[in-house]
């Protein structure tokens, strides 16, 4: 019975990935030369919005967001004016909380699609990565911050195009959703740094990644975070001050197990770095954002492995760049698929490697009374 439950729960996520995969493929087959949102892409967006809007207890903070929309909860002294306005508007009008979760889910997928709508083939493989890796649960957990991260994927174009005004305007608007969006302002300066050679620095990137991983497996970095508390109040994490204080005093250390999930995270990062030169030769001139996407993906991987054993809250700032890793993995899957004769085994191996996260997560959740991984809806619960 437990095996049957595991298979059914896993197939739900497989179905989600397949549905969006099929819609994106349909868009390319019927509107190959169009870069606009056609009916298939709108269904792609709508499908994600609906399944994410009606979810229940999928992502650790998901229940909190339901309560926030249902009860109209805003923090005293909050400067997240856009978010507070949305919460109070839904509560004041007596709308169902699903309207609030739907709006946030729509913003997430819409801006992700806008971020690479010119490259529709990425929309085919993106849901395979999204639902197979940790990315979907990440979107459903830190909803406000990850909504900002999704919009940032779109705003990156203004870094490459050297358009400071729309980039600055976008970040300031995002500040009204989550104050930590201020952390993204300095990234505009990356427009003056050449990243063209970075994907070809395979050995250097691998060395940095593995060093970060090795250091992160020890508690030696804990002392470096004594300055974190000083910047919490200006980056939107002030409500985590007590939590961070406990971590810095050694009371909140969270040691992650070095098991299949961690190994899959590491191997996905290694594979991405290893095939970066091939990706750049194929997509570097076609996608002007490629080199910056790759930099953010590697930056996220290194940052994650450095701090993941200190506390999951330390990962939060790095999560602004998490989606770029998902984007690059989707691009690598596409590269393997168009060179299937040579990389067929690589394609299926990478898909399995990505899906280890969901497979292990569901396996553990099936044996846990209170869990936040298995997909559930609110029907019959509220």
Short mmCIF file of C-alpha atoms in Angstrom, two decimals:
data_model
loop_
_atom_site.label_atom_id
_atom_site.label_comp_id
_atom_site.label_asym_id
_atom_site.label_seq_id
_atom_site.Cartn_x
_atom_site.Cartn_y
_atom_site.Cartn_z
CA UNK A 1 0.00 0.00 0.00
CA UNK A 2 2.85 2.38 0.84
CA UNK A 3 4.49 1.64 -2.53
CA UNK A 4 1.20 2.34 -4.34
CA UNK A 5 0.81 5.66 -2.53
CA UNK A 6 4.39 6.62 -3.40
CA UNK A 7 3.84 5.86 -7.10
CA UNK A 8 0.57 7.81 -7.25
CA UNK A 9 2.05 10.87 -5.52
CA UNK A 10 5.09 10.81 -7.80
CA UNK A 11 2.91 10.47 -10.91
CA UNK A 12 1.08 13.66 -9.96
CA UNK A 13 4.28 15.68 -10.34
CA UNK A 14 5.18 13.71 -13.48
CA UNK A 15 1.77 14.65 -14.90
CA UNK A 16 2.32 18.34 -14.11
CA UNK A 17 5.66 18.29 -15.91
CA UNK A 18 4.22 16.35 -18.86
CA UNK A 19 1.22 18.69 -19.23
CA UNK A 20 3.35 21.83 -19.40
CA UNK A 21 5.95 20.06 -21.56
CA UNK A 22 3.20 19.12 -24.04
CA UNK A 23 1.73 22.62 -24.13
CA UNK A 24 5.11 24.18 -24.86
CA UNK A 25 5.77 21.59 -27.57
CA UNK A 26 2.37 22.33 -29.09
CA UNK A 27 3.25 26.01 -29.21
CA UNK A 28 6.44 25.32 -31.14
CA UNK A 29 4.71 22.92 -33.57
CA UNK A 30 1.84 25.31 -34.34
CA UNK A 31 3.56 28.69 -33.95
CA UNK A 32 7.19 27.89 -34.62
CA UNK A 33 8.25 31.34 -35.80
CA UNK A 34 6.18 33.34 -33.34
CA UNK A 35 7.77 34.80 -30.22
CA UNK A 36 4.46 36.00 -28.79
CA UNK A 37 2.27 34.33 -26.19
CA UNK A 38 -0.06 32.08 -28.18
CA UNK A 39 -2.95 29.98 -26.90
CA UNK A 40 -0.66 27.13 -25.88
CA UNK A 41 1.58 29.39 -23.80
CA UNK A 42 -1.40 31.03 -22.12
CA UNK A 43 -2.67 27.54 -21.23
CA UNK A 44 0.85 26.79 -19.94
CA UNK A 45 0.60 29.83 -17.67
CA UNK A 46 -2.98 29.07 -16.66
CA UNK A 47 -2.22 25.44 -15.81
CA UNK A 48 0.63 26.41 -13.47
CA UNK A 49 -1.50 29.16 -11.92
CA UNK A 50 -4.41 26.84 -11.16
CA UNK A 51 -2.43 23.94 -9.66
CA UNK A 52 -0.43 26.38 -7.54
CA UNK A 53 -3.44 28.43 -6.46
CA UNK A 54 -5.43 25.47 -5.12
CA UNK A 55 -2.51 23.75 -3.41
CA UNK A 56 -2.63 23.08 0.31
CA UNK A 57 0.39 22.54 2.54
CA UNK A 58 2.76 22.24 -0.42
CA UNK A 59 5.82 24.19 0.68
CA UNK A 60 6.53 24.85 4.35
CA UNK A 61 5.15 28.41 4.36
CA UNK A 62 2.13 27.70 2.16
CA UNK A 63 -0.28 27.37 5.10
CA UNK A 64 0.94 30.73 6.44
CA UNK A 65 0.12 32.44 3.16
CA UNK A 66 -3.38 30.96 3.18
CA UNK A 67 -3.91 32.39 6.68
CA UNK A 68 -2.49 35.76 5.65
CA UNK A 69 -4.94 36.12 2.76
CA UNK A 70 -7.84 34.65 4.73
CA UNK A 71 -7.36 36.84 7.82
CA UNK A 72 -5.87 39.95 6.19
CA UNK A 73 -2.64 39.79 8.23
CA UNK A 74 -0.02 42.51 7.69
CA UNK A 75 3.04 43.19 9.84
CA UNK A 76 3.23 46.31 11.97
CA UNK A 77 5.59 48.86 10.45
CA UNK A 78 5.76 46.94 7.19
CA UNK A 79 7.17 48.77 4.18
CA UNK A 80 6.05 46.11 1.74
CA UNK A 81 3.24 48.32 0.50
CA UNK A 82 2.28 46.39 -2.63
CA UNK A 83 2.06 43.11 -0.75
CA UNK A 84 0.10 44.64 2.12
CA UNK A 85 -2.27 46.33 -0.34
CA UNK A 86 -2.97 42.99 -2.06
CA UNK A 87 -3.59 41.18 1.24
CA UNK A 88 -5.92 43.87 2.60
CA UNK A 89 -7.75 44.20 -0.71
CA UNK A 90 -8.57 40.49 -0.85
CA UNK A 91 -9.56 40.45 2.80
CA UNK A 92 -11.63 43.67 2.56
CA UNK A 93 -13.57 42.41 -0.45
CA UNK A 94 -14.15 39.07 1.22
CA UNK A 95 -12.49 37.17 -1.61
CA UNK A 96 -11.41 33.57 -1.19
CA UNK A 97 -7.73 33.17 -0.32
CA UNK A 98 -7.25 31.18 -3.51
CA UNK A 99 -7.48 34.48 -5.42
CA UNK A 100 -4.38 35.70 -3.57
CA UNK A 101 -2.41 32.50 -4.14
CA UNK A 102 -3.50 32.54 -7.79
CA UNK A 103 -2.25 36.10 -8.31
CA UNK A 104 1.15 35.24 -6.87
CA UNK A 105 1.42 32.02 -8.90
CA UNK A 106 0.43 33.89 -12.06
CA UNK A 107 3.10 36.52 -11.49
CA UNK A 108 5.70 33.80 -10.96
CA UNK A 109 5.05 31.83 -14.15
CA UNK A 110 4.18 34.83 -16.33
CA UNK A 111 7.47 36.62 -15.70
CA UNK A 112 9.44 33.39 -15.97
CA UNK A 113 7.91 32.84 -19.41
CA UNK A 114 8.52 36.47 -20.36
CA UNK A 115 12.13 36.05 -19.29
CA UNK A 116 12.83 33.57 -22.07
CA UNK A 117 9.76 33.71 -24.34
CA UNK A 118 12.03 34.31 -27.34
CA UNK A 119 13.47 30.85 -26.76
CA UNK A 120 10.36 28.68 -26.61
CA UNK A 121 12.34 25.46 -26.64
CA UNK A 122 13.33 26.29 -23.06
CA UNK A 123 9.66 26.23 -22.06
CA UNK A 124 9.56 22.56 -23.10
CA UNK A 125 12.25 21.42 -20.68
CA UNK A 126 11.74 23.96 -17.90
CA UNK A 127 8.79 22.10 -16.24
CA UNK A 128 10.84 18.87 -16.28
CA UNK A 129 13.42 20.66 -14.15
CA UNK A 130 10.87 22.67 -12.17
CA UNK A 131 8.85 19.72 -10.84
CA UNK A 132 11.75 17.27 -10.71
CA UNK A 133 14.09 19.44 -8.68
CA UNK A 134 13.56 21.50 -5.55
CA UNK A 135 12.44 24.54 -7.53
CA UNK A 136 8.65 24.11 -7.46
CA UNK A 137 8.55 23.63 -3.69
CA UNK A 138 10.83 26.65 -3.41
CA UNK A 139 8.34 28.77 -5.35
CA UNK A 140 5.49 27.49 -3.20
CA UNK A 141 7.40 28.08 0.05
CA UNK A 142 8.95 31.55 0.08
CA UNK A 143 6.18 32.91 -2.13
CA UNK A 144 6.94 36.63 -1.89
CA UNK A 145 10.69 36.34 -2.29
CA UNK A 146 10.42 33.77 -5.08
CA UNK A 147 7.88 35.94 -6.90
CA UNK A 148 10.50 38.69 -6.79
CA UNK A 149 13.06 36.16 -8.08
CA UNK A 150 10.77 35.25 -11.01
CA UNK A 151 10.33 38.89 -12.00
CA UNK A 152 14.10 39.34 -11.68
CA UNK A 153 14.60 36.69 -14.37
CA UNK A 154 12.76 39.10 -16.68
CA UNK A 155 14.61 42.19 -15.40
CA UNK A 156 18.01 40.66 -16.20
CA UNK A 157 17.50 41.72 -19.82
CA UNK A 158 17.95 45.33 -18.72
CA UNK A 159 21.34 44.50 -17.22
CA UNK A 160 22.54 43.12 -20.55
CA UNK A 161 20.92 45.95 -22.51
CA UNK A 162 22.38 48.52 -20.11
CA UNK A 163 19.06 50.18 -19.31
CA UNK A 164 19.36 51.30 -15.68
CA UNK A 165 16.02 53.14 -15.46
CA UNK A 166 13.65 50.19 -16.15
CA UNK A 167 15.88 47.92 -14.04
CA UNK A 168 15.86 50.34 -11.10
CA UNK A 169 12.11 50.91 -11.44
CA UNK A 170 11.47 47.18 -11.50
CA UNK A 171 13.56 46.49 -8.39
CA UNK A 172 11.93 49.34 -6.47
CA UNK A 173 8.49 47.96 -7.30
CA UNK A 174 9.64 44.53 -6.13
CA UNK A 175 10.77 46.17 -2.89
CA UNK A 176 7.07 46.67 -2.21
CA UNK A 177 6.56 42.90 -2.33
CA UNK A 178 9.64 41.86 -0.36
CA UNK A 179 12.12 44.36 1.04
CA UNK A 180 15.04 42.03 0.37
CA UNK A 181 14.71 42.95 -3.31
CA UNK A 182 17.23 45.69 -2.46
CA UNK A 183 19.88 42.97 -2.60
CA UNK A 184 19.37 42.87 -6.36
CA UNK A 185 20.31 46.51 -6.99
CA UNK A 186 24.10 45.95 -7.05
CA UNK A 187 23.73 43.24 -9.68
CA UNK A 188 23.22 45.94 -12.30
CA UNK A 189 26.94 46.66 -12.00
CA UNK A 190 27.58 43.24 -13.54
CA UNK A 191 26.82 44.86 -16.88
CA UNK A 192 30.39 46.17 -16.84
CA UNK A 193 31.99 42.77 -16.14
CA UNK A 194 32.72 40.48 -19.11
CA UNK A 195 31.47 36.93 -18.53
CA UNK A 196 32.08 35.62 -22.01
CA UNK A 197 35.06 33.47 -21.01
CA UNK A 198 33.55 32.10 -17.79
CA UNK A 199 31.72 29.07 -19.29
CA UNK A 200 35.00 27.97 -20.90
CA UNK A 201 36.80 28.09 -17.55
CA UNK A 202 35.55 24.62 -16.76
CA UNK A 203 38.35 23.55 -14.41
CA UNK A 204 38.35 26.87 -12.54
CA UNK A 205 34.58 26.81 -12.01
CA UNK A 206 34.69 23.16 -10.92
CA UNK A 207 37.51 23.88 -8.48
CA UNK A 208 35.62 26.81 -6.92
CA UNK A 209 32.42 24.76 -6.71
CA UNK A 210 34.11 21.79 -5.03
CA UNK A 211 36.02 24.02 -2.60
CA UNK A 212 32.76 25.72 -1.60
CA UNK A 213 31.16 22.32 -1.14
CA UNK A 214 34.06 21.04 0.99
CA UNK A 215 34.14 24.14 3.19
CA UNK A 216 30.38 24.06 3.56
CA UNK A 217 30.49 20.55 5.02
CA UNK A 218 32.21 21.95 8.12
CA UNK A 219 30.94 24.52 10.64
CA UNK A 220 34.02 26.68 10.09
CA UNK A 221 32.06 29.38 8.23
CA UNK A 222 29.69 30.01 11.11
CA UNK A 223 31.84 32.79 12.53
CA UNK A 224 31.82 34.70 9.25
CA UNK A 225 28.14 35.44 9.63
CA UNK A 226 28.42 37.62 12.72
CA UNK A 227 27.76 40.66 10.52
CA UNK A 228 24.56 39.29 9.02
CA UNK A 229 22.31 40.64 11.75
CA UNK A 230 23.45 44.19 10.99
CA UNK A 231 22.06 44.14 7.46
CA UNK A 232 18.80 42.27 8.12
CA UNK A 233 16.84 45.44 8.72
CA UNK A 234 17.67 46.91 5.31
CA UNK A 235 17.28 43.74 3.27
CA UNK A 236 13.84 42.55 4.37
CA UNK A 237 14.86 39.73 6.70
CA UNK A 238 14.39 41.70 9.91
CA UNK A 239 11.61 39.34 11.01
CA UNK A 240 14.25 36.59 11.14
CA UNK A 241 16.52 38.48 13.52
CA UNK A 242 15.96 36.18 16.51
CA UNK A 243 16.45 33.15 14.31
CA UNK A 244 19.72 34.46 12.92
CA UNK A 245 20.91 35.42 16.39
CA UNK A 246 20.42 31.85 17.56
CA UNK A 247 22.30 30.55 14.54
CA UNK A 248 25.21 32.90 15.13
CA UNK A 249 25.37 31.84 18.77
CA UNK A 250 25.55 28.21 17.71
CA UNK A 251 22.02 27.38 18.90
CA UNK A 252 20.41 26.83 15.52
CA UNK A 253 22.85 24.85 13.42
CA UNK A 254 21.13 22.67 10.85
CA UNK A 255 23.37 19.92 9.56
CA UNK A 256 22.03 18.52 6.29
CA UNK A 257 22.55 14.83 5.65
CA UNK A 258 25.00 13.93 2.91
CA UNK A 259 22.66 11.56 1.13
CA UNK A 260 21.11 11.00 -2.31
CA UNK A 261 19.46 14.43 -2.45
CA UNK A 262 22.62 16.35 -1.60
CA UNK A 263 24.60 14.20 -4.02
CA UNK A 264 22.09 14.93 -6.80
CA UNK A 265 22.36 18.69 -6.07
CA UNK A 266 26.13 18.49 -6.34
CA UNK A 267 26.17 16.34 -9.47
CA UNK A 268 23.66 18.59 -11.24
CA UNK A 269 25.94 21.56 -10.55
CA UNK A 270 29.02 19.64 -11.69
CA UNK A 271 27.33 18.45 -14.91
CA UNK A 272 26.22 21.99 -15.68
CA UNK A 273 29.75 23.32 -15.29
CA UNK A 274 31.24 20.44 -17.28
CA UNK A 275 29.04 21.00 -20.32
CA UNK A 276 29.12 24.81 -20.14
CA UNK A 277 31.63 25.16 -23.03
CA UNK A 278 29.36 23.13 -25.34
CA UNK A 279 26.35 25.17 -24.25
CA UNK A 280 28.12 28.43 -24.94
CA UNK A 281 29.14 27.33 -28.42
CA UNK A 282 25.52 26.43 -29.17
CA UNK A 283 23.61 29.20 -27.41
CA UNK A 284 26.15 31.91 -26.55
CA UNK A 285 25.49 33.97 -29.68
CA UNK A 286 21.79 33.10 -29.90
CA UNK A 287 20.90 34.05 -26.31
CA UNK A 288 22.48 37.37 -25.25
CA UNK A 289 21.73 36.60 -21.59
CA UNK A 290 23.47 33.21 -21.64
CA UNK A 291 26.74 34.21 -19.93
CA UNK A 292 24.98 36.10 -17.12
CA UNK A 293 22.51 33.24 -16.61
CA UNK A 294 25.44 30.88 -16.29
CA UNK A 295 27.26 33.14 -13.83
CA UNK A 296 24.16 33.34 -11.62
CA UNK A 297 23.70 29.56 -11.79
CA UNK A 298 27.27 28.90 -10.63
CA UNK A 299 27.06 31.67 -8.03
CA UNK A 300 23.93 30.09 -6.59
CA UNK A 301 25.49 26.62 -6.48
CA UNK A 302 28.60 27.87 -4.70
CA UNK A 303 26.61 30.00 -2.25
CA UNK A 304 24.18 27.19 -1.49
CA UNK A 305 26.89 24.67 -0.65
CA UNK A 306 28.75 27.21 1.48
CA UNK A 307 25.84 27.99 3.80
CA UNK A 308 23.44 25.03 3.58
CA UNK A 309 24.87 23.39 6.71
CA UNK A 310 24.64 26.56 8.80
CA UNK A 311 20.91 27.10 8.36
CA UNK A 312 18.25 26.96 5.68
CA UNK A 313 17.57 30.65 6.39
CA UNK A 314 21.10 31.49 5.26
CA UNK A 315 20.18 30.11 1.84
CA UNK A 316 17.38 32.64 1.40
CA UNK A 317 19.48 35.48 -0.12
CA UNK A 318 21.06 33.06 -2.60
CA UNK A 319 17.62 31.86 -3.70
CA UNK A 320 17.28 34.95 -5.84
CA UNK A 321 19.62 33.16 -8.24
CA UNK A 322 18.23 29.63 -7.83
CA UNK A 323 15.99 29.85 -10.89
CA UNK A 324 18.96 30.55 -13.13
CA UNK A 325 20.28 27.12 -12.25
CA UNK A 326 16.92 25.65 -13.29
CA UNK A 327 17.04 27.64 -16.53
CA UNK A 328 20.54 26.42 -17.35
CA UNK A 329 19.58 22.81 -16.60
CA UNK A 330 16.60 23.18 -18.94
CA UNK A 331 18.95 24.52 -21.59
CA UNK A 332 21.29 21.56 -21.07
CA UNK A 333 18.38 19.13 -21.46
CA UNK A 334 17.47 20.85 -24.72
CA UNK A 335 21.07 20.57 -25.90
CA UNK A 336 21.10 16.85 -25.14
CA UNK A 337 17.72 16.39 -26.89
CA UNK A 338 18.76 18.07 -30.16
CA UNK A 339 21.92 15.95 -30.14
CA UNK A 340 20.09 12.83 -29.06
CA UNK A 341 22.14 10.39 -31.12
CA UNK A 342 25.21 11.41 -29.18
CA UNK A 343 23.68 12.31 -25.81
CA UNK A 344 20.63 10.07 -25.42
CA UNK A 345 21.98 8.36 -22.32
CA UNK A 346 23.10 11.74 -20.97
CA UNK A 347 19.58 13.13 -21.44
CA UNK A 348 17.84 10.40 -19.45
CA UNK A 349 20.59 10.29 -16.83
CA UNK A 350 20.31 14.03 -16.20
CA UNK A 351 16.51 13.86 -15.98
CA UNK A 352 16.82 11.08 -13.40
CA UNK A 353 19.47 13.04 -11.50
CA UNK A 354 17.19 16.09 -11.34
CA UNK A 355 14.19 14.00 -10.27
CA UNK A 356 16.07 12.35 -7.39
CA UNK A 357 15.02 15.37 -5.30
CA UNK A 358 11.29 14.83 -5.87
CA UNK A 359 11.56 11.04 -5.65
CA UNK A 360 13.35 11.12 -2.28
CA UNK A 361 11.14 13.95 -1.01
CA UNK A 362 7.94 12.04 -1.75
CA UNK A 363 9.37 8.79 -0.38
CA UNK A 364 10.13 10.49 2.94
CA UNK A 365 6.80 12.34 2.96
CA UNK A 366 4.81 9.12 2.54
CA UNK A 367 6.12 8.00 5.93
CA UNK A 368 5.66 11.36 7.67
CA UNK A 369 2.36 12.47 9.30
CA UNK A 370 3.02 16.19 8.76
CA UNK A 371 4.80 16.96 5.51
CA UNK A 372 4.95 19.71 2.89
CA UNK A 373 6.06 17.85 -0.23
CA UNK A 374 3.16 15.73 -1.50
CA UNK A 375 0.75 17.69 -3.70
CA UNK A 376 -2.61 18.34 -2.03
CA UNK A 377 -5.49 20.78 -2.65
CA UNK A 378 -7.53 22.87 -0.24
CA UNK A 379 -10.82 21.23 -1.26
CA UNK A 380 -12.52 19.76 1.79
CA UNK A 381 -10.00 21.38 4.13
CA UNK A 382 -11.41 24.93 4.35
#
